[in-house]
XYZ file of C-alpha atoms in Angstrom:
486
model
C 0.000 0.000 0.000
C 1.874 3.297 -1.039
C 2.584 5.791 1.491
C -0.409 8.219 2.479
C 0.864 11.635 1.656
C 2.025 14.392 3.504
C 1.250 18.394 4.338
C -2.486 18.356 4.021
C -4.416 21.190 4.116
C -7.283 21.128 6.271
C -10.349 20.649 4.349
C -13.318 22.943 3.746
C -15.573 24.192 6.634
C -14.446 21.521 9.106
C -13.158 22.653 12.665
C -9.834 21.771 14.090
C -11.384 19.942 17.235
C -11.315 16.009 18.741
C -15.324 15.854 17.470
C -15.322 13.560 14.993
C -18.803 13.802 14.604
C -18.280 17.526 14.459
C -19.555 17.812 10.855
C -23.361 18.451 10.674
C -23.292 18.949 14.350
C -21.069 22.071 14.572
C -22.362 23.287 10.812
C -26.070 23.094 11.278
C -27.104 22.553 14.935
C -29.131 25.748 14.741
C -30.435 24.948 11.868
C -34.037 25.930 12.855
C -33.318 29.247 13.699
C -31.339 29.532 10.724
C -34.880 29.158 8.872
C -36.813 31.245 10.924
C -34.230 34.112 10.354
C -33.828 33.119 6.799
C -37.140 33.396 6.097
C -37.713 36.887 7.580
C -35.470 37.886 5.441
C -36.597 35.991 2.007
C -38.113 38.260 -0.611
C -38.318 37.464 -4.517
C -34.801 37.763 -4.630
C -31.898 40.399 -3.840
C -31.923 43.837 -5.487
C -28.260 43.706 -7.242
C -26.490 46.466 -6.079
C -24.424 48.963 -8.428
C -20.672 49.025 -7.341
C -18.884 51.879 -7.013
C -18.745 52.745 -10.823
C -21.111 52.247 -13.780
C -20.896 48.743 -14.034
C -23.343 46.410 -12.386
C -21.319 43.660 -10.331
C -23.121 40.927 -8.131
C -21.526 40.830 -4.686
C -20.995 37.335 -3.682
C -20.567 35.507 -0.205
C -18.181 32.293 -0.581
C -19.149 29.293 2.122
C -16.358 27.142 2.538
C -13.080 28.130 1.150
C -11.149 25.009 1.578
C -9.236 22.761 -0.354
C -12.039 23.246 -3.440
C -13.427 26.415 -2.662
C -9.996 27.945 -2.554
C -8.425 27.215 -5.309
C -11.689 28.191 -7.462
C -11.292 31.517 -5.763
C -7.547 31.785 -6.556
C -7.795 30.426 -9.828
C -10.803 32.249 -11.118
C -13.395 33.908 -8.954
C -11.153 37.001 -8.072
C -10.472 37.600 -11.907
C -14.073 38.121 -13.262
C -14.729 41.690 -13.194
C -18.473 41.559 -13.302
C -18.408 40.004 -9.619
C -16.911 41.478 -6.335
C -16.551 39.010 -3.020
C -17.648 41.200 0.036
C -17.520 38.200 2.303
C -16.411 34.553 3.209
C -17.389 32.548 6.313
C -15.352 29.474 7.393
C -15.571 27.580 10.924
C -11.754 26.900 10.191
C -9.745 30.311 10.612
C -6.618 29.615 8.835
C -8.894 28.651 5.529
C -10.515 31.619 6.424
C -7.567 34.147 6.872
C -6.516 33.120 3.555
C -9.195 33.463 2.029
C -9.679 37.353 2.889
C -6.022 38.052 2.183
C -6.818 37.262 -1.173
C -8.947 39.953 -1.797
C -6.591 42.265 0.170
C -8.405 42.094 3.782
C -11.398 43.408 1.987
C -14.234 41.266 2.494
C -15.982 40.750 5.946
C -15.088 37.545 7.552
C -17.597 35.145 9.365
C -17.469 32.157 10.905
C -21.239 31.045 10.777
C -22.372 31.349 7.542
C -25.773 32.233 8.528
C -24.464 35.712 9.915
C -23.286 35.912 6.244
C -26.756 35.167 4.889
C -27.940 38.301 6.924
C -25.456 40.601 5.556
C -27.233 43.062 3.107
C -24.230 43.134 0.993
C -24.630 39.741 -0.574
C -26.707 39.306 -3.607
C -24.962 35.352 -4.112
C -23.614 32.836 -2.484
C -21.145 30.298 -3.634
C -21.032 27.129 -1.432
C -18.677 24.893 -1.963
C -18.542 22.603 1.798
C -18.500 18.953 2.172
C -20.863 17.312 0.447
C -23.283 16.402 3.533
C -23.795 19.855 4.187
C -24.711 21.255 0.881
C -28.121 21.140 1.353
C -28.239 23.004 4.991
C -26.181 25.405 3.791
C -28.086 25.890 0.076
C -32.051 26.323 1.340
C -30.615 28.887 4.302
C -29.335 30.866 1.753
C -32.313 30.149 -0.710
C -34.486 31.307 1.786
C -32.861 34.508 2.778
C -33.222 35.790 -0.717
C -30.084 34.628 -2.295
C -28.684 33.439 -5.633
C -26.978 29.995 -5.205
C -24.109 28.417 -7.116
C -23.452 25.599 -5.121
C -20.819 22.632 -6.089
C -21.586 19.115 -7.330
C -23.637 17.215 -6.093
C -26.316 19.329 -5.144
C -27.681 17.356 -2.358
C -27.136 14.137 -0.578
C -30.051 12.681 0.837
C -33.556 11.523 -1.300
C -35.132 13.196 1.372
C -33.346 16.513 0.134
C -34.527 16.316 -3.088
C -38.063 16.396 -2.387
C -36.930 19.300 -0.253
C -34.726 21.412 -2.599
C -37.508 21.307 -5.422
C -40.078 22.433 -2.552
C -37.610 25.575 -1.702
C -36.792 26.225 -5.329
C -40.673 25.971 -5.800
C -41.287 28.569 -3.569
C -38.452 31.184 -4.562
C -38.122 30.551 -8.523
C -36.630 33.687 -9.398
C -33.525 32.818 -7.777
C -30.723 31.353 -9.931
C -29.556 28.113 -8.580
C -26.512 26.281 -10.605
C -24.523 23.470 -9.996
C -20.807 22.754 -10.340
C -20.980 20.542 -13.361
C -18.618 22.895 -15.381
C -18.360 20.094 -18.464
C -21.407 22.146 -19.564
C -19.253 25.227 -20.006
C -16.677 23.726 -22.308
C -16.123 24.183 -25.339
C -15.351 20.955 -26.431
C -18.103 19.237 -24.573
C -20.394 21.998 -26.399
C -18.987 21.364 -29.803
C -19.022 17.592 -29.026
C -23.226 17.937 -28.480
C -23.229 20.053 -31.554
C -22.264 17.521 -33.527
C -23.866 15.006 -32.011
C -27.423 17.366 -32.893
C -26.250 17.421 -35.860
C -26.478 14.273 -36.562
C -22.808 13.948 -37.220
C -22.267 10.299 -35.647
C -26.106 9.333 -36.103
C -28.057 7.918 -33.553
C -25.808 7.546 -30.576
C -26.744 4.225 -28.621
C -23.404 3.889 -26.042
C -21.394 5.788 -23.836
C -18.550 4.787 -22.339
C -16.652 6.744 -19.787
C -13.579 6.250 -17.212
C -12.490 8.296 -14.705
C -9.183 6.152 -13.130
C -6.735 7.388 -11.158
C -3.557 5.264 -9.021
C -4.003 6.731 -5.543
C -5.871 6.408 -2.228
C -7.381 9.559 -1.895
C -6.523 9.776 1.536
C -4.593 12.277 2.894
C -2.698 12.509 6.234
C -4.583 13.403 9.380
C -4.218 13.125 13.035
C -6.819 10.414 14.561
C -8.866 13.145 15.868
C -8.791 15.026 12.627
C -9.485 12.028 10.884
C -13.250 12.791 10.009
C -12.345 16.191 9.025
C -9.904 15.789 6.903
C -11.091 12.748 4.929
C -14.300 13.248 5.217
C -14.703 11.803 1.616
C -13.636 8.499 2.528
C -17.041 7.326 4.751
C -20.415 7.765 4.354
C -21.832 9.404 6.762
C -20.399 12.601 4.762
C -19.477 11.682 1.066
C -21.384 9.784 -1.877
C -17.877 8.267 -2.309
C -16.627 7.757 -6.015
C -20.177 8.893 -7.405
C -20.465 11.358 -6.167
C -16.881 13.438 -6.657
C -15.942 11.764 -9.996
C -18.851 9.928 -11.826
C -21.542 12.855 -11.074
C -19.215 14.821 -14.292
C -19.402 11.947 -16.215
C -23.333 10.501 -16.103
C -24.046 14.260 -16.465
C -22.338 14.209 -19.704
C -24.742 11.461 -20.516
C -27.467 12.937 -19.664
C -26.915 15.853 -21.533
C -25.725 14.018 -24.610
C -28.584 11.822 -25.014
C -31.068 14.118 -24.114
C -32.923 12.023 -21.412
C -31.781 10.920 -17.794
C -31.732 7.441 -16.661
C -34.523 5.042 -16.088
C -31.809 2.432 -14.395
C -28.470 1.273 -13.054
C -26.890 -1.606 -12.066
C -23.307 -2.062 -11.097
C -20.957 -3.686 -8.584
C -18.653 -2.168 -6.216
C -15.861 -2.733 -3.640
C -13.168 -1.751 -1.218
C -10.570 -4.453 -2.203
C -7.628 -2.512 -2.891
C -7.307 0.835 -0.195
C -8.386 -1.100 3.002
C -7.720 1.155 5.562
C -10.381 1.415 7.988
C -12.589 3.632 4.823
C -16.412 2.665 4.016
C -16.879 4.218 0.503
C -15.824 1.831 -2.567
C -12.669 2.077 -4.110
C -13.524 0.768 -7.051
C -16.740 0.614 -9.145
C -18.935 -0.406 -12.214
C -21.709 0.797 -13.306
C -24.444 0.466 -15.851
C -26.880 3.102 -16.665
C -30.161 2.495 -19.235
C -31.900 5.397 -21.266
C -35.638 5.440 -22.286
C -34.255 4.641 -25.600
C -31.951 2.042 -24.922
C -29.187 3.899 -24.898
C -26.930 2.806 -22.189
C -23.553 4.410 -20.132
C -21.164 1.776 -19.207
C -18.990 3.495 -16.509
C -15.578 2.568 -14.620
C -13.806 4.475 -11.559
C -10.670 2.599 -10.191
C -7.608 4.036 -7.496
C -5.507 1.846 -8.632
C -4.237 2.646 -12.078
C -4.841 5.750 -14.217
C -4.011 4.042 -17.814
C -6.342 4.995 -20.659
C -6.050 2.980 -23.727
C -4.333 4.839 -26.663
C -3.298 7.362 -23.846
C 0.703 8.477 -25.275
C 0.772 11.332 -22.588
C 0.846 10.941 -18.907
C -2.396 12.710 -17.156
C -5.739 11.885 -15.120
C -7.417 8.530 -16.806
C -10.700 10.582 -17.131
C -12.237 9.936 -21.018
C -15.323 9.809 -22.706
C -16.495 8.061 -26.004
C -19.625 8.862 -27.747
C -20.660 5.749 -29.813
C -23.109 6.200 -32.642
C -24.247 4.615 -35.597
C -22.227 6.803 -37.998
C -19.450 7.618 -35.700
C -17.562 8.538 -32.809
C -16.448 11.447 -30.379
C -14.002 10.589 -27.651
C -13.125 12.986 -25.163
C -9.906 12.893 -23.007
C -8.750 15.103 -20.496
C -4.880 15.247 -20.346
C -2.404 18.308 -19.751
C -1.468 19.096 -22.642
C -5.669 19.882 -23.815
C -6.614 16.965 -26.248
C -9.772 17.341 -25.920
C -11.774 15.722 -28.927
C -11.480 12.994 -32.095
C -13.852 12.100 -34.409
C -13.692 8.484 -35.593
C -15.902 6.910 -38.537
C -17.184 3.212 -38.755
C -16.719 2.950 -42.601
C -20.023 1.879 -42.920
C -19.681 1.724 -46.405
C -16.795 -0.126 -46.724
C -18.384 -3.065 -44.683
C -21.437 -2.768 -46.852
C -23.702 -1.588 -44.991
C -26.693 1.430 -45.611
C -26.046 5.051 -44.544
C -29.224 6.377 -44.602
C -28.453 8.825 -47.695
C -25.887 10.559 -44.712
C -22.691 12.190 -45.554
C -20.223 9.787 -44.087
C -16.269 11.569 -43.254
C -14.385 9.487 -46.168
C -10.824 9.694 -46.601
C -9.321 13.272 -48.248
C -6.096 14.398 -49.673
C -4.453 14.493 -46.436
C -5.809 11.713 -44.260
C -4.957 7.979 -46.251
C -7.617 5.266 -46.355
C -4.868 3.168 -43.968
C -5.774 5.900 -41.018
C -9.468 5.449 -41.285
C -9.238 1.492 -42.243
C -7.342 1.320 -38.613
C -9.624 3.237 -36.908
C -7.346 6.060 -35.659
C -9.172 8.728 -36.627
C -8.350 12.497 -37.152
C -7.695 14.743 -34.256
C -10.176 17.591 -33.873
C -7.784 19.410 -31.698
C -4.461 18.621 -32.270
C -2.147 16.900 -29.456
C 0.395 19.776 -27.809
C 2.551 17.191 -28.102
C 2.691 16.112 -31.695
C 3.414 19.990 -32.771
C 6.559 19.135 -31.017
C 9.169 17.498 -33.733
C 8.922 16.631 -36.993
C 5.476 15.692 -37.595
C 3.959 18.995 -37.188
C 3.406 19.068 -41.056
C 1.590 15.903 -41.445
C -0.591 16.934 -38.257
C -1.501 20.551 -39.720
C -2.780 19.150 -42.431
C -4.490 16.323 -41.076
C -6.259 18.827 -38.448
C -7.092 21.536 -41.385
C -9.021 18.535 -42.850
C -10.676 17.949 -39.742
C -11.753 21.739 -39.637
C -12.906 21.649 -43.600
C -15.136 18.683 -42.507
C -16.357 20.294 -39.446
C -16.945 23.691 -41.565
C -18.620 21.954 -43.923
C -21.489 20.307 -41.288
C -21.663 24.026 -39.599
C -19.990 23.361 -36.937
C -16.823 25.334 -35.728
C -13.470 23.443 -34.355
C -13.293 23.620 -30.702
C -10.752 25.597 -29.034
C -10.703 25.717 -24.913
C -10.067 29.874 -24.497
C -11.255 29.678 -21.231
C -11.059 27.386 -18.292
C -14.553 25.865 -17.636
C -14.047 26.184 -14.260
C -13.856 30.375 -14.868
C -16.846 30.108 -17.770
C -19.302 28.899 -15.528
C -18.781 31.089 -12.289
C -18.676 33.766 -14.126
C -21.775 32.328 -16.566
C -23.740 32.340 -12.828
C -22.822 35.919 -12.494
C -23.759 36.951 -15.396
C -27.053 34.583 -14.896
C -27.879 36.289 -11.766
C -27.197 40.064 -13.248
C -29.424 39.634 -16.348
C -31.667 36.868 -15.826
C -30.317 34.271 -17.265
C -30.554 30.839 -17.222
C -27.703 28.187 -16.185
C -26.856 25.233 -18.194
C -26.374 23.090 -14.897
C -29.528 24.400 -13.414
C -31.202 22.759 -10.284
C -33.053 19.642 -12.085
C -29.926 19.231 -13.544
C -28.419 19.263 -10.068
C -31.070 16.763 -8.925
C -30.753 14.686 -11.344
C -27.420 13.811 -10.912
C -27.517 13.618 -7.908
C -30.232 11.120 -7.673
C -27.826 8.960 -10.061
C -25.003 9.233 -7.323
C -27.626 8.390 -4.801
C -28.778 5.286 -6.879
C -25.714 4.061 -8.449
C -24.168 3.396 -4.699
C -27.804 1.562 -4.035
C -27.093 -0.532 -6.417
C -24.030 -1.490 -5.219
C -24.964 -1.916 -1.938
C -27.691 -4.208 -2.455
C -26.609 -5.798 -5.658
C -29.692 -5.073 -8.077
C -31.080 -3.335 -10.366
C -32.424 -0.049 -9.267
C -35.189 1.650 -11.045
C -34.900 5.549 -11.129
C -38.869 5.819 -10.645
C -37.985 4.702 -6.916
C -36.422 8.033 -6.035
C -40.212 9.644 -6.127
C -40.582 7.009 -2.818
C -37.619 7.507 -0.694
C -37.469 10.070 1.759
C -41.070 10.760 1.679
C -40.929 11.062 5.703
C -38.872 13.592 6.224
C -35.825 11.368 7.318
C -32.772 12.806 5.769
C -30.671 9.367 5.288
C -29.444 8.231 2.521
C -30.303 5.751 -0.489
C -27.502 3.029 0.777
C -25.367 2.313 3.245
C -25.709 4.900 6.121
C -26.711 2.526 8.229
C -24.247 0.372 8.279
C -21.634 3.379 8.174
C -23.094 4.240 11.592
C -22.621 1.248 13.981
């Protein structure tokens, strides 16, 4: 078992105390006066203040700015000029400290984020905690009036589904989005564009990977233990679901145009056995209403992606349809798309009267016969040496092909990370509409909710069963808290 690693950095909104049941203890034990105060203060939604200035800003709280929450505020929150932070609340004060010195000491500092919802200077809130608090922290802040963008998944519980669509329900001009930020690339966009267009034809699989070679534990003190890795039990986290596959079966979703009617899939903790309850490995299975089905795969113990000739994170998708393919693959160096074709008409078979990509003065029947395909985006890599002649021209005839089917070649200006926060800004300022909007955040989070039932009690499991679970109020979870708890 390789070594756990060392200088952690203690993680989101959790306090530096023996408690290990500190969590939802410390985080919401007021939580009914949180509502009552909340909902004094609810209206149809915050007036959005004018900065100093002519230009309209939103001024954002941040919940949370740990290991996550952080680096989306170093990396990209403090660079979109349409938003200004005028406060952050954390329970741990170091997270918080540095938080505020990011902004130059400007915004105010709390550590109860509910003394943040009652600050009239905050239009938004960003909330990026553990996973077991999102909810909690997400109808508080609903039901004070304000705009919420809070990270994947949404909510935990089935019981805080039926209660997040009752909030939303009841305040539906406030802009909720989710931290599903595939739906802000530009690859992933161009990728459903084609598939619209009925570039690859009907698709009917997906397959997607997201494998990685460590034990996502990092190092902790005994009574730090829960704080730190909360992700590894169950009590907080939806395990491998919930922080990897939730991307992945919301690609799905999105691509196909329909959400799940089923899953089935096996799981385990044969590899990383070290006193964690959440799987280490799993497989999973996911039917559409028509037929279409996402075959899905998240391992810790090796990050190899077939084809891969760059090292990076073994995250991929591949769109398979009856005219072609799309893979996507997340590596470094920004491959980010191919386009593969079946040759249906060299097997013999009928296209439908559809244009089908055939071979062109710069890409050889051998490439297509082999099934290599044409990059869309060409590989960093490959521009390196002396093929970057032979790769020009094979990605110009990509382009001419794209061109041709009205579509434009893909090009990642922007992280996605930075498109959507400041998409949610922009949202919130002129009414707009997310693309990861809160059924979109229920959604997949029912499929992390069901895919670890599954698991857990080895069977199929019927999406229609979410509409049954949670009904009384009780906020545990699909699978498995149970057990986590003796």
């Amino acid at each position: 078992m390789a070594d756990k690693p060392t200088l952690p950095t203690p993680e989101n909104t959790q306090p530096a105390n023996g408690d290990s049941a500190v969590g939802r203890r410390t985080f919401v034990k007021a939580a009914g006066a949180a509502t009552a105060a909340a909902a004094a203060l609810s209206s149809h939604g915050p007036f959005v203040r004018k900065a100093k200035g002519a230009e309209t800003k939103l001024r954002y709280g941040w919940v949370g700015p740990g290991s996550r929450g952080f680096r989306l505020l170093q990396r990209h929150a403090q660079h979109i000029d349409i938003g200004e932070c005028v406060a952050i609340c954390d329970i741990y004060e170091p997270n918080l400290q540095q938080a505020i010195e990011l902004f130059g000491g400007k915004p105010t500092g709390y550590t109860d984020y509910r003394k943040l919802l009652e600050d009239p200077n905050v239009d938004a809130v960003f909330v990026t905690v553990p996973l077991f608090v999102h909810y909690e922290v997400t109808k508080a802040a609903l039901e004070a009036g304000k705009h919420v963008f809070c990270e994947k998944s949404l909510v935990f519980t089935p019981a805080e589904v039926h209660g997040l669509r009752a909030v939303h329900e009841a305040n539906p001009n406030l802009v909720i989005q989710v931290g599903l930020q595939r739906r802000y690339s530009q690859f992933y966009q161009a990728a459903k564009k084609l598939i619209d267009d009925g570039a690859i034809g009907k698709v009917t699989h997906i397959q997607a990977q997201w494998h990685r070679n460590t034990s996502w534990r990092r190092q902790a003190t005994p009574e730090m233990e829960d704080q730190i890795n909360w992700r590894l039990y169950r009590r907080y986290s939806g395990g491998l679901c919930a922080e990897l596959m939730s991307h992945q079966v919301d690609v799905a979703d999105w691509f196909i145009g329909a959400y799940p009617t089923s899953v089935t899939g096996v799981g385990g903790i044969d590899y990383w056995k070290d006193g964690r309850d959440i799987y280490d490995n799993i497989q999973l299975i996911f039917e559409y209403p028509g037929g279409e089905k996402l075959q899905y795969s998240s391992i810790t113990t090796n990050r190899h992606i077939q084809g891969r000739r760059v090292p990076g994170d073994g995250c991929r998708e591949v769109i398979l349809g009856t005219d072609g393919a799309i893979e996507i693959t997340l590596i470094p160096y920004g491959e980010g798309m191919r386009f593969r074709d079946p040759m249906k008409e060299k097997m013999g078979a009928d296209t439908g009267g559809g244009e089908t990509w055939k071979a062109g003065a710069t890409v050889g029947t051998d490439t297509l016969e082999q099934g290599e395909g044409v990059p869309l985006v060409p590989n960093l890599r490959d521009l390196n040496g002396d093929g970057v002649g032979f790769i020009e021209k094979e990605f110009e005839f990509a382009k001419r092909w794209m061109y041709n089917k009205g579509i434009m070649s893909p090009s990642e200006e922007k992280d996605p990370e930075y498109v959507e926060l400041e998409s949610f800004m922009r949202d919130v300022l002129d009414g707009g509409r997310p693309r990861s909007d809160v059924e979109v955040g229920l959604q997949d989070s029912i499929a992390v909710m069901l895919a670890n039932l599954s698991m857990d009690e080895q069977r199929k499991v019927y999406f229609s069963e979410i509409e049954q679970m949670g009904k009384d109020g009780e906020m545990t979870r699909a699978a498995g808290a149970e057990k986590a708890d003796n």
